[in-house]
Amino acid sequence: MNDKIAMVDIFLMGKRYTVPETLTIIDAMEYAGYQLVRGCGCRAGFCGACATVYRMAGDYELKVGLACQTKVEDGMYLAQIPFFPGRKANFNLEDIKPSTAHFTQLYPEVYRCLGCSSCSKVCPQDIDVMQYIAYIQRGDFEKAADISFDCLMCGLCVSRCPANIVHYNAALTARRLYGRYIAKPDPFLVERAKAIEEGKLDAEIDELVAADDEKLQELYNTREIEK
Amino acid sequence: MAYTPQLLELMKKVEETRPSRVGVNFPRMSQEERRDVLEKFHPDYIEDGFRKIKVGVDKGTRLPTEMADVFESWSRLRDVDLDLNAPPDYDVDVLIIGGGGAGASAALDAHAAGADVLIATKLRFGDANTMMAQGGIQAADKENDTPAIHYLDVMGGGRLENVPELARALVMDAPLVIKWLEDMGTMFDKKEDGTMITIHGGGTSRKRMHAARDYTGAEIMRTLRDEVINKGLTVIEFSPAVEVILDNEGRAAGAVLYNLETEQYQIARAKTVIIATGGSGRLHYRGFPTSNHYGATADGLVMGYRAGAKTIYADSIQYHPTGGAYPPQLLGLLVTEKTRGLGATPLNINGEQFVYHLETRDVESSAIIRECAERGLGVPLPTGITAVWLDSPLIELTHGEGTVERQLPAMMRQFQRFDVDIRKVPMLIYPTLHYQNGGLLIDENGHSSVENLYVAGEAAGGIHGTNRLMGNSLLDIIVFGRRAGRDAAAKSKDMPVPEKLNLDHLASYHRELEETGAADDRIGPILLPHYTHR
Ligand SMILES: Cc1cc2nc3c(=O)[nH]c(=O)nc-3n(C[C@H](O)[C@H](O)[C@H](O)COP(=O)(O)OP(=O)(O)OC[C@H]3O[C@@H](n4cnc5c(N)ncnc54)[C@H](O)[C@@H]3O)c2cc1C
Ligand code: SF4
Ligand code: SF4
Ligand code: FES
């Protein structure tokens, strides 16, 4: 142990451990001796596995964060929420359209938002969650898709919502609707896919596959590079 | 501000030289210079990090020491009694081991082909390297590009060591994969008229890198996962496979699963098995930090190898040139290649660029290691390691204000969480253990050298030779995931339910371990890394 590093006291589900202050919550739990099974995925702020609630000693405010993206602080009382039983509506993307009528059938609770803003306050990605719910209500799937894009599906918003809305699943559906129906398909991609399926590009590639290493290396070294 | 006064002082050099560097391209290395820096500084060439494996089908093959350690280990089932021929807990056509991008793609296409599918995965469905990919996915879908041009980049990048048929499948399926994802509503970056926005990546000769902001892998993974759930396919989480089961003719016939929470074993019988367990960064080769997710422990390689599957280039490991080095909470974390794609350049302690910023990853990493180790021009950090600068403020000087927030939101947020504003101050980086170039050998359909055993994704080898280019991995997991899924489904169709399930291959593997004394007291696959004993 490097004794230059300051130590802090944290409380894992109420139990005290002394850990170096430079650690993230995940690292600190391991430092304390936990073998993590749940509550730990990417360890880099991408997967949403590590939602954590905490409170600082002497303070009443309940805070939330991602355990892999939050440094420990002295007097932190914390517990992980490794699983949240949020509902997902199953759908066949080809059978629905970006319309309020369809969305109501999948997620009727979205239209019961009370406007309390609890969801926006807790989001570790600083997403205006209440706003994307509002966009969905208005049928503006493009804006909902845009501002919800960075959602990690960590579930923290859901844990605080008095209207029982499962924001992240609603947002994912909105994004898939946007991607499928509102964003235009790439025109050339369709053409290219067709050409490949019809075998029109086979000859060119087969020639390269058959080429010997010397030839390939030469082609590689002299290939033109797009500016 | 997270940087110490000493670092801020050093940073002034970067600021001083910046105006003279804007818009100036550092020369690329010649082939000879590349070879030289690789041979002297790339960890793949440093012999004492490797040893020859003493057991199994590839006996005598060179592996990184830490990988050889898990290969040469006792099965978790050595002292476990299991009745493999009692009615199994699960009975399916296609068993998919691993719920990342390769596993999910395999499941969707196997299901579409009419097979009964089961996914068993170690953590949550989608807790995977796929979720973490930021930069992008390659495909030749522009008029100035063709799969053949893509092929040349793949082969040249892979030092012509790729299996040509696999590289061919990769590039030819690529536009089809993008189309498949687009049809599922994946939100790629596009222009108003629908045209995909594509940029360069290290080693590309055309701008063919498609992205979904800098959450490309996450966007793909959550779409695939949503679709798997929509289709009602069975997924069991926190239940890693620990061994592949074979039938009496030595064909794959299922796997033993281990419930991490109840600590019970379960039997999944299957006509075909697809290993899609991803990479091995958490083995921390040569003590390197890693960009990989928590479950990247080479389990699939170990299980597959014991069952008799051959490996290819398993000793070829990719170190990503730009891993986070400081602040310490970001150690090992990937700084996406897109950061360099947008114009950020590596600089030494004097604020001078020392390598072209878009060399292939192996060359770029080796040049950074050389700058620190041989030339002594790295930036010393308070944590005791050395690093180099990555001049991220160049990005907005070239592309205008707002570019970082728009193009690199994940990167910006991650550094901001630890008080570093990458728009204003350069990052501190050092190579991080990133990707397993090789793996278990497959054919164009993802079939391994063991009958009815398939491998897809990062666990498979041969596609990328000994150096994968950015954006070709997200591509390969879907190309070969789908191919394996389809072929496994087709094969299962006219196959009877496997009989006489057994683990005899473990007995003979154990005998070899005993004879050579290779295993010591190690048990594998390790399933979860152990960080508790710091
Ligand atoms: C930080 C980062 C950034 C990257 N960026 C890019 C990029 O921009 N472009 C690109 O092309 N590539 C990129 N890559 C590489 C690419 O993301 C991966 O190679 C690819 O996603 C691997 O996919 P996979 O499905 O094979 O494995 P994974 O996505 O890792 O999935 C494997 C799954 O198997 C599970 N598993 C492991 N062991 C077992 C077991 N014993 N039993 C059951 N399940 C098990 C794991 O938990 C995991 O869910 C990046 C990788 C990382 C780590
Ligand atoms: S929107 Fe909800 S689920 Fe998504 S990141 Fe924010 S809090 Fe987590
Ligand atoms: S927490 Fe629920 S009710 Fe409150 S604003 Fe958010 S969605 Fe609406
Ligand atoms: S472990 Fe994935 S977000 Fe924290």
Short mmCIF file of N, CA, C and O and ligand atoms in Angstrom, two decimals, chain A residues 26 39-51 66-69 152, chain B residues 124 127, ligand 4:
data_model
loop_
_atom_site.label_atom_id
_atom_site.label_comp_id
_atom_site.label_asym_id
_atom_site.label_seq_id
_atom_site.Cartn_x
_atom_site.Cartn_y
_atom_site.Cartn_z
N ILE A 26 -16.83 0.79 -7.24
CA ILE A 26 -16.60 -0.63 -7.60
C ILE A 26 -15.24 -1.10 -7.10
O ILE A 26 -15.12 -2.14 -6.45
N GLY A 39 -24.00 -6.19 -10.37
CA GLY A 39 -23.65 -4.79 -10.12
C GLY A 39 -22.33 -4.38 -10.74
O GLY A 39 -21.76 -3.37 -10.35
N CYS A 40 -21.81 -5.15 -11.71
CA CYS A 40 -20.53 -4.84 -12.31
C CYS A 40 -20.50 -5.40 -13.72
O CYS A 40 -20.66 -6.60 -13.91
N GLY A 41 -20.34 -4.53 -14.70
CA GLY A 41 -20.31 -5.02 -16.09
C GLY A 41 -19.11 -4.47 -16.82
O GLY A 41 -18.01 -5.01 -16.75
N CYS A 42 -19.31 -3.33 -17.48
CA CYS A 42 -18.24 -2.78 -18.32
C CYS A 42 -17.15 -2.09 -17.51
O CYS A 42 -16.03 -1.95 -17.95
N ARG A 43 -17.46 -1.62 -16.34
CA ARG A 43 -16.56 -0.86 -15.47
C ARG A 43 -16.09 0.42 -16.16
O ARG A 43 -15.00 0.92 -15.86
N ALA A 44 -16.89 0.95 -17.06
CA ALA A 44 -16.45 2.13 -17.81
C ALA A 44 -17.60 3.07 -18.15
O ALA A 44 -17.45 3.93 -19.01
N GLY A 45 -18.76 2.90 -17.52
CA GLY A 45 -19.84 3.84 -17.77
C GLY A 45 -20.63 3.61 -19.05
O GLY A 45 -21.19 4.55 -19.60
N PHE A 46 -20.70 2.35 -19.51
CA PHE A 46 -21.45 2.07 -20.74
C PHE A 46 -22.64 1.14 -20.56
O PHE A 46 -23.53 1.13 -21.39
N CYS A 47 -22.63 0.30 -19.53
CA CYS A 47 -23.61 -0.79 -19.51
C CYS A 47 -24.75 -0.60 -18.53
O CYS A 47 -25.77 -1.26 -18.61
N GLY A 48 -24.59 0.29 -17.56
CA GLY A 48 -25.67 0.52 -16.60
C GLY A 48 -25.88 -0.58 -15.59
O GLY A 48 -26.92 -0.66 -14.95
N ALA A 49 -24.88 -1.45 -15.39
CA ALA A 49 -25.05 -2.56 -14.43
C ALA A 49 -24.89 -2.12 -12.99
O ALA A 49 -25.28 -2.82 -12.08
N CYS A 50 -24.28 -0.94 -12.79
CA CYS A 50 -23.76 -0.65 -11.45
C CYS A 50 -24.48 0.49 -10.74
O CYS A 50 -23.88 1.20 -9.93
N ALA A 51 -25.79 0.65 -11.01
CA ALA A 51 -26.56 1.71 -10.35
C ALA A 51 -26.41 1.59 -8.83
O ALA A 51 -26.50 0.50 -8.28
N LEU A 66 -23.32 5.89 -10.81
CA LEU A 66 -22.79 4.63 -11.33
C LEU A 66 -21.56 4.28 -10.50
O LEU A 66 -20.65 5.11 -10.37
N ALA A 67 -21.53 3.08 -9.97
CA ALA A 67 -20.44 2.71 -9.06
C ALA A 67 -19.08 2.73 -9.74
O ALA A 67 -18.07 2.95 -9.10
N CYS A 68 -19.06 2.52 -11.07
CA CYS A 68 -17.77 2.51 -11.76
C CYS A 68 -17.33 3.91 -12.16
O CYS A 68 -16.23 4.09 -12.64
N GLN A 69 -18.21 4.89 -12.00
CA GLN A 69 -17.92 6.24 -12.46
C GLN A 69 -17.98 7.25 -11.32
O GLN A 69 -18.06 8.45 -11.55
N LEU A 152 -28.12 4.61 -20.62
CA LEU A 152 -27.41 3.35 -20.37
C LEU A 152 -28.34 2.27 -19.86
O LEU A 152 -27.91 1.18 -19.51
N ARG B 124 -25.16 -9.97 -17.03
CA ARG B 124 -26.46 -9.69 -17.63
C ARG B 124 -26.33 -9.80 -19.14
O ARG B 124 -25.25 -9.65 -19.69
N ASP B 127 -24.01 -7.30 -21.00
CA ASP B 127 -22.81 -6.86 -20.28
C ASP B 127 -21.64 -7.53 -20.99
O ASP B 127 -21.33 -8.69 -20.74
S1 FES C 4 -20.19 -1.24 -14.72
FE1 FES C 4 -21.07 -0.64 -16.65
S2 FES C 4 -21.80 1.35 -16.23
FE2 FES C 4 -20.74 0.84 -14.40
#
